[in-house]
Coordinates of N, CA and C in Angstrom, one line a residue:
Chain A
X652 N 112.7 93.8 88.5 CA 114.0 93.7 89.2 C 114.5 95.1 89.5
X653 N 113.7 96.2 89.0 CA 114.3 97.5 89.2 C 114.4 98.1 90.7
X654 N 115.1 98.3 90.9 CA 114.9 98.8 92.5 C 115.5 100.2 93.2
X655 N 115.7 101.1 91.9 CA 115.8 102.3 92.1 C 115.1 102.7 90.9
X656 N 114.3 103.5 91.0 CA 113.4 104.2 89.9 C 113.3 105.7 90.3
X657 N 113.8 106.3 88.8 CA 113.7 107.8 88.1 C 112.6 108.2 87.8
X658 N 112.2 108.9 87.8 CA 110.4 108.9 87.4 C 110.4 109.4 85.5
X659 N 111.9 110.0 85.4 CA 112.1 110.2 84.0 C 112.7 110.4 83.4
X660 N 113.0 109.1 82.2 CA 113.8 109.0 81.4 C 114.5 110.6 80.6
X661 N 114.0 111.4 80.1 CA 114.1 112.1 79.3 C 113.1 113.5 79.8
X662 N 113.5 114.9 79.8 CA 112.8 115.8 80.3 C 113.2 117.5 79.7
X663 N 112.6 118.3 78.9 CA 113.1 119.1 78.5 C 112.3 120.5 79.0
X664 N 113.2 121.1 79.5 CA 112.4 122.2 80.9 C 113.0 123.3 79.8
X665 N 112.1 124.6 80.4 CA 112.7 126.1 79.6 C 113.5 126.9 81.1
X666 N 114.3 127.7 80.2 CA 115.3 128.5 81.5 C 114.4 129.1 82.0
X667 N 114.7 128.8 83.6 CA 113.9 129.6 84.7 C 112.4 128.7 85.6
X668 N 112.6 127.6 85.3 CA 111.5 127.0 85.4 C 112.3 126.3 86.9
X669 N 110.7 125.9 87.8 CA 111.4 124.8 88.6 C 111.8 123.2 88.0
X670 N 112.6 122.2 88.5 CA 112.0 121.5 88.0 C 112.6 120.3 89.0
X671 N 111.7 119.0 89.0 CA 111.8 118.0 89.9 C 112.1 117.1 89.4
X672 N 113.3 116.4 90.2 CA 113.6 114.7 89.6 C 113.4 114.4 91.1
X673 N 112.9 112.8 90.5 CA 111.8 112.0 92.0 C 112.6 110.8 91.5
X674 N 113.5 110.2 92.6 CA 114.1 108.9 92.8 C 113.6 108.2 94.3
X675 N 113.5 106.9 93.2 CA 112.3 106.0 94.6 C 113.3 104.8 94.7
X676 N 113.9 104.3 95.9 CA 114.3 103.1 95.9 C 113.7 102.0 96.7
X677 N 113.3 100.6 96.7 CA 112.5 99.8 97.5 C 113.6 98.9 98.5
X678 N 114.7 99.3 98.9 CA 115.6 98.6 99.0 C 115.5 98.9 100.4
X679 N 115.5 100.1 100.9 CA 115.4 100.4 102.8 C 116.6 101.1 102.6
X680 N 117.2 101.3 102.1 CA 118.5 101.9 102.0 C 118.3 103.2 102.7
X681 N 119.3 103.2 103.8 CA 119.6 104.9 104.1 C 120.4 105.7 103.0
X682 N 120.8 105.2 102.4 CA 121.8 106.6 101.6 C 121.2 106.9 100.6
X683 N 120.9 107.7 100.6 CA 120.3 108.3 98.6 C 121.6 109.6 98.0
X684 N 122.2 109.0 97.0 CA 122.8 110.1 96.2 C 122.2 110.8 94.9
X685 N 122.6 112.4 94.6 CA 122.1 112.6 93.2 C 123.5 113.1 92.8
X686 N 123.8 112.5 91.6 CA 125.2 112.6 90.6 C 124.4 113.3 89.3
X687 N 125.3 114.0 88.9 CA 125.2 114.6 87.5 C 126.1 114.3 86.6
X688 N 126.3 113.8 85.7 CA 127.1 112.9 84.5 C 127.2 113.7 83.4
X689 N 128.4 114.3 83.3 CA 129.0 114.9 81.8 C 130.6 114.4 81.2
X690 N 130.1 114.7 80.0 CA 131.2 113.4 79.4 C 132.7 114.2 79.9
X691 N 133.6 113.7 79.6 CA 134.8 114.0 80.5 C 134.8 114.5 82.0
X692 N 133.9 114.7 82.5 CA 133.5 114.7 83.6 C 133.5 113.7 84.7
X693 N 133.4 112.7 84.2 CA 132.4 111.5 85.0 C 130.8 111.6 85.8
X694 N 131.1 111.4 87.0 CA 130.3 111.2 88.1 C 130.2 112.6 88.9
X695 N 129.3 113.6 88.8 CA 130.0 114.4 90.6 C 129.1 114.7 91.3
X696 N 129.0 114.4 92.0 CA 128.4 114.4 93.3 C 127.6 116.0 93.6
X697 N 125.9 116.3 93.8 CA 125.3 116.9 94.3 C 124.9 117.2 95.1
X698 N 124.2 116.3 95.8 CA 123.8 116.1 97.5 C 123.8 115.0 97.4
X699 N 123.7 114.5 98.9 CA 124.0 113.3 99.6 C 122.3 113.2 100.8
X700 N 121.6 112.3 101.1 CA 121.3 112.3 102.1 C 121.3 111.1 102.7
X701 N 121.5 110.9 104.2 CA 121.9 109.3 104.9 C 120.7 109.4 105.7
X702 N 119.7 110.0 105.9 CA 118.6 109.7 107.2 C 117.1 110.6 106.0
X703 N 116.3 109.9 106.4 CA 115.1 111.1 106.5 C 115.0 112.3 106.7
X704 N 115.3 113.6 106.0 CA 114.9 114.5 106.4 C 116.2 115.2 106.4
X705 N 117.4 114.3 106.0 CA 119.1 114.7 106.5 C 119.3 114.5 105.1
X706 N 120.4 115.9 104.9 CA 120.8 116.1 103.8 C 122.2 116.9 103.8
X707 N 122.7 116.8 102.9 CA 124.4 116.9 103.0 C 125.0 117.6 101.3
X708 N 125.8 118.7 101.0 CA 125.6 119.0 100.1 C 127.2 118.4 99.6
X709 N 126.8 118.1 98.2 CA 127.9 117.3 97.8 C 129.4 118.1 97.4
X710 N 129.9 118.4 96.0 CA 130.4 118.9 95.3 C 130.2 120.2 94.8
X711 N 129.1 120.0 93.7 CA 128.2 120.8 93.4 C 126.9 121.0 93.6
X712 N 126.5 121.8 94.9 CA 125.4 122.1 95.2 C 124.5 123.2 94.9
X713 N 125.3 123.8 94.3 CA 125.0 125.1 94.1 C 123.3 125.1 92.5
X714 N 122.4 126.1 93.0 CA 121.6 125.8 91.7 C 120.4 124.8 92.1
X715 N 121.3 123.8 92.9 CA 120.3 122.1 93.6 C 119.9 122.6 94.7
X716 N 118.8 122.1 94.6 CA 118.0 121.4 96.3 C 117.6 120.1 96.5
X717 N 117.6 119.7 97.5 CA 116.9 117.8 97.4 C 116.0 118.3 99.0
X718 N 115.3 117.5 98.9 CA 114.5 116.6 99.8 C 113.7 115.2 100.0
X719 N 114.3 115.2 101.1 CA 114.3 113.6 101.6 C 112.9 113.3 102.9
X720 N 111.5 113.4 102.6 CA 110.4 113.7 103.7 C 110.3 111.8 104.0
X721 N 110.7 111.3 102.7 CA 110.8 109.2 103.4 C 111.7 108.8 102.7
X722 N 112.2 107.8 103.6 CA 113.1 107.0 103.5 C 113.5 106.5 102.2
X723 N 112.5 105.7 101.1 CA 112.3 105.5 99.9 C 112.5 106.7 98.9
X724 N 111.8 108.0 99.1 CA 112.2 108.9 98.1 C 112.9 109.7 98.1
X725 N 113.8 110.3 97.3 CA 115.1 111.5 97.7 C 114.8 112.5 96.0
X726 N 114.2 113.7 96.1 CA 113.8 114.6 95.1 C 114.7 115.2 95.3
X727 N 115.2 115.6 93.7 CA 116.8 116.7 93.6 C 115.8 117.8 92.7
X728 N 115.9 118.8 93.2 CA 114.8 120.3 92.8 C 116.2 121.5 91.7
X729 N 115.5 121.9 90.5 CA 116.6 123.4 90.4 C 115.4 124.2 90.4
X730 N 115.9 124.7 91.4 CA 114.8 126.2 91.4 C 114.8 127.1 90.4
X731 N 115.9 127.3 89.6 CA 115.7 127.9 88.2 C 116.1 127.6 87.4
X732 N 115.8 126.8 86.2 CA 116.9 125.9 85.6 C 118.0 126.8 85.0
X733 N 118.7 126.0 84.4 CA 119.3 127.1 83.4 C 120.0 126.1 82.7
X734 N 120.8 126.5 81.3 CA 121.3 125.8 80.2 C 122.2 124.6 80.7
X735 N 123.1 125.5 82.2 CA 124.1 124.6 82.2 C 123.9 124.1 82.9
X736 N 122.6 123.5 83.5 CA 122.2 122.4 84.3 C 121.5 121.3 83.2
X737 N 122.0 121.4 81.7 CA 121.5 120.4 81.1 C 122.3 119.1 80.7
X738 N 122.0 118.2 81.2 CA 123.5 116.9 82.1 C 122.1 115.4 82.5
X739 N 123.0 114.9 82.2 CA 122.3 113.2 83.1 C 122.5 113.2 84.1
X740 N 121.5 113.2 84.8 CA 121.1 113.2 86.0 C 120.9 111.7 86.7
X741 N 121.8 111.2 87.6 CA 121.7 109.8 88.1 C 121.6 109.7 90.0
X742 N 120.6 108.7 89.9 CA 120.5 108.9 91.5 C 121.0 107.4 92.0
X743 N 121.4 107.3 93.2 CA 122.0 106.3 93.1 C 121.4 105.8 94.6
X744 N 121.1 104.8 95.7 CA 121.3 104.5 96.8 C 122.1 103.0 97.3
X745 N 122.2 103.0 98.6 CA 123.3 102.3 99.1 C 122.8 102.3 100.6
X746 N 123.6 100.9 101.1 CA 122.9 100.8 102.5 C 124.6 101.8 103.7
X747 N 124.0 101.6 104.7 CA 124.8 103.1 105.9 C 126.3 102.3 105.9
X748 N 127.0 103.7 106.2 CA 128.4 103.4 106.6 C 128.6 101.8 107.7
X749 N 129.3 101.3 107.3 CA 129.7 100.3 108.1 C 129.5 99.2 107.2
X750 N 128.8 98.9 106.2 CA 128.3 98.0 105.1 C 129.1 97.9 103.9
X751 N 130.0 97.1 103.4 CA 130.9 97.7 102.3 C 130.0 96.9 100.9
X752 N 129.0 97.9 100.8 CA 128.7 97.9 99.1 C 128.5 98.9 98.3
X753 N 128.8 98.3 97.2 CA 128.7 99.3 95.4 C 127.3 100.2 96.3
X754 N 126.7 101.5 95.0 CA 125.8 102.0 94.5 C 124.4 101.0 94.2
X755 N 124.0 101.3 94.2 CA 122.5 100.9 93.0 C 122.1 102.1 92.5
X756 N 122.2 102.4 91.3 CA 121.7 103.1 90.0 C 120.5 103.0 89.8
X757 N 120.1 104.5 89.5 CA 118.9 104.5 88.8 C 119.5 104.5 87.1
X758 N 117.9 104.5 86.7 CA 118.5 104.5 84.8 C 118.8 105.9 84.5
X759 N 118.8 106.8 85.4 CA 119.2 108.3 84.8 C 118.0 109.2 84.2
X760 N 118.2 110.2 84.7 CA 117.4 111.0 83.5 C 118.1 112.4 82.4
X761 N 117.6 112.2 81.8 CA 118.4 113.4 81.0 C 117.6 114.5 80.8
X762 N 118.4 116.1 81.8 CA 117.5 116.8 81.3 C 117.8 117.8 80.1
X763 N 117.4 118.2 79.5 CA 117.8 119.7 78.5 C 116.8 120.3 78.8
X764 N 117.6 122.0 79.2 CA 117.3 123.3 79.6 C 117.0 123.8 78.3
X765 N 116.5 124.4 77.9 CA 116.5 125.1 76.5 C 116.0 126.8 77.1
Chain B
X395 N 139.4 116.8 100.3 CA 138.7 115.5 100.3 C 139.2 114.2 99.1
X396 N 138.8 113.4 98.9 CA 139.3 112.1 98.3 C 139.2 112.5 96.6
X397 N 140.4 112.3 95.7 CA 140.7 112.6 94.2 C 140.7 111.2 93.6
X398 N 139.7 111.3 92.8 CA 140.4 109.6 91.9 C 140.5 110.4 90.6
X399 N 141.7 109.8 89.9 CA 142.1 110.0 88.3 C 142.1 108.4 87.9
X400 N 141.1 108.8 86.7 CA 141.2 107.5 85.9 C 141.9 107.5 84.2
X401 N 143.0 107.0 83.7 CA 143.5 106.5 82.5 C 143.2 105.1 82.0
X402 N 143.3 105.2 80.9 CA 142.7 106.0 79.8 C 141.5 106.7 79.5
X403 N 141.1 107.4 78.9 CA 140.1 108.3 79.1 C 139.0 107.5 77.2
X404 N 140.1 106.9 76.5 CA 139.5 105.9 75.6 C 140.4 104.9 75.5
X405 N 139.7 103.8 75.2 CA 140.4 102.4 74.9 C 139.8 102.1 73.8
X406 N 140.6 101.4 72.5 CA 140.1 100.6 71.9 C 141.1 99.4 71.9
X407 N 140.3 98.0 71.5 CA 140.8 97.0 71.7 C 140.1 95.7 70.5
X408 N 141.3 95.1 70.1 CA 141.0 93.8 69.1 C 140.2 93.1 70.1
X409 N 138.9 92.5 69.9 CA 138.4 91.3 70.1 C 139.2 90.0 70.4
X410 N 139.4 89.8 71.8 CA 140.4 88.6 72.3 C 141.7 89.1 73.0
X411 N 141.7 90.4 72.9 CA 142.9 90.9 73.4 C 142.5 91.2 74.9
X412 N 143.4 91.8 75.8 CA 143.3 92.2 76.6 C 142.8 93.7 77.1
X413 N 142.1 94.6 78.2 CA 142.3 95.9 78.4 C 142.5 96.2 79.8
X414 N 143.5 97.1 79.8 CA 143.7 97.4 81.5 C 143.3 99.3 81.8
X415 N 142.4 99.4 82.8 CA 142.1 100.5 82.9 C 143.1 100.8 84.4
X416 N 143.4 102.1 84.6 CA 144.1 102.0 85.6 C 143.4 103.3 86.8
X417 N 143.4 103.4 88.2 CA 143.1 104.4 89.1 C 143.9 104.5 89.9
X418 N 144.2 106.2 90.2 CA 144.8 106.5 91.5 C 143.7 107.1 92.3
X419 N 144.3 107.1 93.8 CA 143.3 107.7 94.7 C 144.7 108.6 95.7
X420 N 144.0 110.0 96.0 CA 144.8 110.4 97.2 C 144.3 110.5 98.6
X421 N 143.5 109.6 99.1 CA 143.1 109.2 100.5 C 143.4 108.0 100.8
X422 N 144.6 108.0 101.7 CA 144.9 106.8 102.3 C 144.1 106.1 103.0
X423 N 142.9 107.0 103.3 CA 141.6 106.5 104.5 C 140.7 105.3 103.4
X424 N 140.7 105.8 102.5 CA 139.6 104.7 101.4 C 140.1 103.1 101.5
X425 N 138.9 102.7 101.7 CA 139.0 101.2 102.3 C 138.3 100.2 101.2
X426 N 137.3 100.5 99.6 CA 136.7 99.6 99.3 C 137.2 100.8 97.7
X427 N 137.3 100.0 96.7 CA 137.1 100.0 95.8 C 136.6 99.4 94.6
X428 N 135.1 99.8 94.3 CA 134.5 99.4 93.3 C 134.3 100.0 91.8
X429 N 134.3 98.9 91.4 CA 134.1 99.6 89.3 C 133.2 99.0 88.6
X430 N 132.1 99.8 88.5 CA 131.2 100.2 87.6 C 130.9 99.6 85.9
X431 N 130.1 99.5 85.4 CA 129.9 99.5 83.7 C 128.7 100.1 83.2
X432 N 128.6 100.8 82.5 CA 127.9 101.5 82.4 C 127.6 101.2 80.5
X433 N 126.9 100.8 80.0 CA 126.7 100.4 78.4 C 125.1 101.5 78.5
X434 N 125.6 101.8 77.2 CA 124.8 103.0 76.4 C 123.6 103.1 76.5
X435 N 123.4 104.1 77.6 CA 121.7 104.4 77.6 C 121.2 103.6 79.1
X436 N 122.1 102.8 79.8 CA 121.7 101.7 81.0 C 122.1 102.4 82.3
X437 N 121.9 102.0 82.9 CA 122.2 102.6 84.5 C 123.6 102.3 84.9
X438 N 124.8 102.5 85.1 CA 125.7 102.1 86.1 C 125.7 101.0 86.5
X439 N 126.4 99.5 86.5 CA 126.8 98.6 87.4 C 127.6 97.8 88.0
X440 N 127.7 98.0 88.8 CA 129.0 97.1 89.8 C 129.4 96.0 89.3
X441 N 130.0 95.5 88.7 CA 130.8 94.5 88.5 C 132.1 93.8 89.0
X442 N 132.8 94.7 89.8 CA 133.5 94.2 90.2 C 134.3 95.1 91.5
X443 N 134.7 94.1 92.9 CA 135.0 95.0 93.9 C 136.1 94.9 94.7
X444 N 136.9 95.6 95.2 CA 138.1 95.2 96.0 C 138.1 95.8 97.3
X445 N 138.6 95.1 98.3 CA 138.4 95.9 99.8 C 140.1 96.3 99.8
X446 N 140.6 96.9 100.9 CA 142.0 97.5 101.1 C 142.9 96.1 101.6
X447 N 141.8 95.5 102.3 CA 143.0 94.3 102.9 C 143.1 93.4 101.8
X448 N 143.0 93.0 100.6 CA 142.8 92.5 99.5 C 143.8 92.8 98.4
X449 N 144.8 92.4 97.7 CA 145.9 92.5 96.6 C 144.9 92.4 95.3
X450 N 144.4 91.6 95.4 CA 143.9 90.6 93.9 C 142.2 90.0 93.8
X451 N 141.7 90.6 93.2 CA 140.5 89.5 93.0 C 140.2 89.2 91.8
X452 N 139.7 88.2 91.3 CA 138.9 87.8 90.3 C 138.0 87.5 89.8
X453 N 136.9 87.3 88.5 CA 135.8 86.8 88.6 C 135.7 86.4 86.8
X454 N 136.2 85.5 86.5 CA 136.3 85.1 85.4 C 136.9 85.9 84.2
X455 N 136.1 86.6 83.6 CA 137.2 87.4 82.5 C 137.8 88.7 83.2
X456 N 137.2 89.3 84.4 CA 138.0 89.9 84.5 C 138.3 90.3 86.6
X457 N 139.6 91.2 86.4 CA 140.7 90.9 87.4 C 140.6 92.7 88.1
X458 N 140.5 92.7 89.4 CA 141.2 94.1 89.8 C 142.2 93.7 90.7
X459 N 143.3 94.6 90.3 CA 144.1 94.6 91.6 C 144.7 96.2 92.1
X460 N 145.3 96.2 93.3 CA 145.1 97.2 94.0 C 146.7 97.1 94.7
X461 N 147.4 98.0 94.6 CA 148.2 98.3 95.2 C 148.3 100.0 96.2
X462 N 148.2 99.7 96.9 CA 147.5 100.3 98.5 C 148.9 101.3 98.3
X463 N 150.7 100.7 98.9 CA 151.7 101.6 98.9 C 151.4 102.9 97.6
X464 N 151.1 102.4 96.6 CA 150.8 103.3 95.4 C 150.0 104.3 95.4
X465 N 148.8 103.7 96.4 CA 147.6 104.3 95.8 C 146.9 104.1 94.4
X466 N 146.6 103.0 93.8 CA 146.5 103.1 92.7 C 145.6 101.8 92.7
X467 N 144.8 101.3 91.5 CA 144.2 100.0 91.3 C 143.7 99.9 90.2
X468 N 143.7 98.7 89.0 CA 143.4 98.5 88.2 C 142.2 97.5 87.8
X469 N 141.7 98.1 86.4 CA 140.9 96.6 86.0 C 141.7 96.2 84.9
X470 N 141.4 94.8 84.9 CA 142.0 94.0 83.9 C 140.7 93.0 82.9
X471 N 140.6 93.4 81.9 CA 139.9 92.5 81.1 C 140.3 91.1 80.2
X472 N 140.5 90.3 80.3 CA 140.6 89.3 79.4 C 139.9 89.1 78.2
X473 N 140.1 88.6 77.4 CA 139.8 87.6 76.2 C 138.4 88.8 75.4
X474 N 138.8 90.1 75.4 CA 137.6 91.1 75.3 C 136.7 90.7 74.0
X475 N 135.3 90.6 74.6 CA 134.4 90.4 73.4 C 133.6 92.0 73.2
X476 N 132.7 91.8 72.3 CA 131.8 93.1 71.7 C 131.5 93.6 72.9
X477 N 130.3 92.5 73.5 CA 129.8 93.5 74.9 C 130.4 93.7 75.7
X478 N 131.4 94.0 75.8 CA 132.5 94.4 76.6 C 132.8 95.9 77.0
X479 N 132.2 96.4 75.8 CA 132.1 98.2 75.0 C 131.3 98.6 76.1
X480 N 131.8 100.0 76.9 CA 130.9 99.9 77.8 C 131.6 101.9 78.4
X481 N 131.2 102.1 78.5 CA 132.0 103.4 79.8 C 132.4 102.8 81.7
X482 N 133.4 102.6 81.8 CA 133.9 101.7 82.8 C 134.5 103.3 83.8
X483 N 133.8 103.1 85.2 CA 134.2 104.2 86.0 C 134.8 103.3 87.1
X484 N 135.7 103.8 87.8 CA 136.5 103.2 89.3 C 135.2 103.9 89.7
X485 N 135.8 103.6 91.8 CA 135.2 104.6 92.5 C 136.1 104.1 93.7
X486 N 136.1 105.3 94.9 CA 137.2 104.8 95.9 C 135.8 105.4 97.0
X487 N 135.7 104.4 98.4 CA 135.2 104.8 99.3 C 136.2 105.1 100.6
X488 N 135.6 106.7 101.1 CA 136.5 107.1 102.0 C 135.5 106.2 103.1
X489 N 136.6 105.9 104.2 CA 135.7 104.5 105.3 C 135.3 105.9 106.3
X490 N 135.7 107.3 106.2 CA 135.3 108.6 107.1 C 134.0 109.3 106.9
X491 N 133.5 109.0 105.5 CA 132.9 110.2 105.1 C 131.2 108.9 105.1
X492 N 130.1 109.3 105.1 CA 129.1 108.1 105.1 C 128.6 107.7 103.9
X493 N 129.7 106.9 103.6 CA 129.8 105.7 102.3 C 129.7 106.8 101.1
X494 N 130.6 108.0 101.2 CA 130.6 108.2 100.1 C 131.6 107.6 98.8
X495 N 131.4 107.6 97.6 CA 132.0 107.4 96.3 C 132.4 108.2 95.9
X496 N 133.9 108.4 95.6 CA 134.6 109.2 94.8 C 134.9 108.4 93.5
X497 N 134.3 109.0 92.5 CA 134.0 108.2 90.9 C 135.7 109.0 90.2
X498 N 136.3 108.1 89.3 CA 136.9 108.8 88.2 C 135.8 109.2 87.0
X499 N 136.5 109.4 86.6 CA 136.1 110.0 85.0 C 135.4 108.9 84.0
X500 N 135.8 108.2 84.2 CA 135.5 107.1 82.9 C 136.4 106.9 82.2
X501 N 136.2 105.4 81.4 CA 137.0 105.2 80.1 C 136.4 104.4 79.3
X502 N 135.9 105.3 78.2 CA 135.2 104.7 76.9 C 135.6 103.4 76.3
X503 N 135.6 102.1 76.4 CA 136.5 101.0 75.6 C 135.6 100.5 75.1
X504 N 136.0 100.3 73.7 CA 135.7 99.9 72.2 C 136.5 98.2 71.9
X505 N 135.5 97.6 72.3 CA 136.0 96.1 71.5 C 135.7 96.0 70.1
X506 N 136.7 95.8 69.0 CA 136.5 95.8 67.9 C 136.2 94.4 67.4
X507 N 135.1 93.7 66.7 CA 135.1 92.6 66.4 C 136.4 92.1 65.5

């Protein structure tokens, strides 16, 4: 029944490294979000993409890259990690403006920078 | 762009009691508000949703309502059991921006048996 998938639960990168989180949804959905989750924090928003290939920088973009080459997958990239990119990572998609529904959640991944 | 604040930032609560979590939003443009549950270690889920033209909905133990003049909308839990414990996020959609979510903060609530 899963219908957004993280490719990883759990992921511990060294500073300076690249590193890839791969969210796949089977739903058709145009919208793919990537959120980063820190406690008192909540939810904040990274990038956004609504089309193939279309990407939209969220809140905090800075540090992120994503790419969106199909529909189904939306990869959020840190080109160099570093400590304070170590946070749960949640990707989320949703069908286009004009449709009023929730998110669908991935399970998150957690990464630690060390 | 669109601000949600969510209180309480923790709840605890007797088993059987009630919990009310509460949100403001400052975009008058936001047309749907949904809230989230999120239990330890799980993904985020929708459980419950309000559109703008809407005061009140329900779905058995629990209630949102939305007052639009305020800006503001709540959840209401009933008759709280254990699995109730959960990190509960609002979220407000601006109907301008494409289907983005503006998330609060969260609130930790603790059903005590």
């Amino acid at each position: 029944d899963v219908k957004v998938t993280q490719s990883s639960r759990y992921l511990v990168k060294r500073t300076g490294e690249k590193v890839f989180l791969e969210c796949v949804q089977d739903m058709d959905h145009e919208n793919m979000f990537w959120y980063r989750q820190d406690p008192g924090l909540g939810l904040r928003l990274i990038y956004f993409s609504y089309d193939v290939k279309m990407k939209e920088k969220g809140d905090i973009p800075e540090g992120y890259s994503v790419s969106r080459e199909k529909k189904e997958r939306f990869s959020l990239i840190l080109e160099s990690a570093s400590t304070n990119q170590t946070s749960m990572y949640l990707c989320a998609s949703s069908e286009s403006m004009g449709v009023v529904y929730g998110y669908t959640f991935g399970s998150g991944t957690r990464l630690t920078v060390v | 762009g669109e601000n949600v604040e969510q209180h309480p930032s923790t709840l605890s609560v007797q088993e059987g009691d009630s919990a009310v979590i509460k949100c403001t939003y400052s975009d008058s443009a936001s047309n749907y508000f949904p809230w989230y549950k999120q239990e330890l270690g799980k993904r985020p889920q929708l459980i419950i949703d309000i559109r703008s033209n809407v005061g009140e909905k329900k779905d058995q133990r629990i209630a949102v309502t939305l007052n639009k003049t305020a800006k503001h909308f709540s959840l209401h839990i009933t008759e709280t059991q254990p699995e109730d414990s959960a990190v509960y996020f609002c979220a407000a959609r601006v109907f301008t921006v494409r289907n983005q979510f503006y998330f609060g903060t969260g609130t930790s609530l603790t059903v005590i048996p």
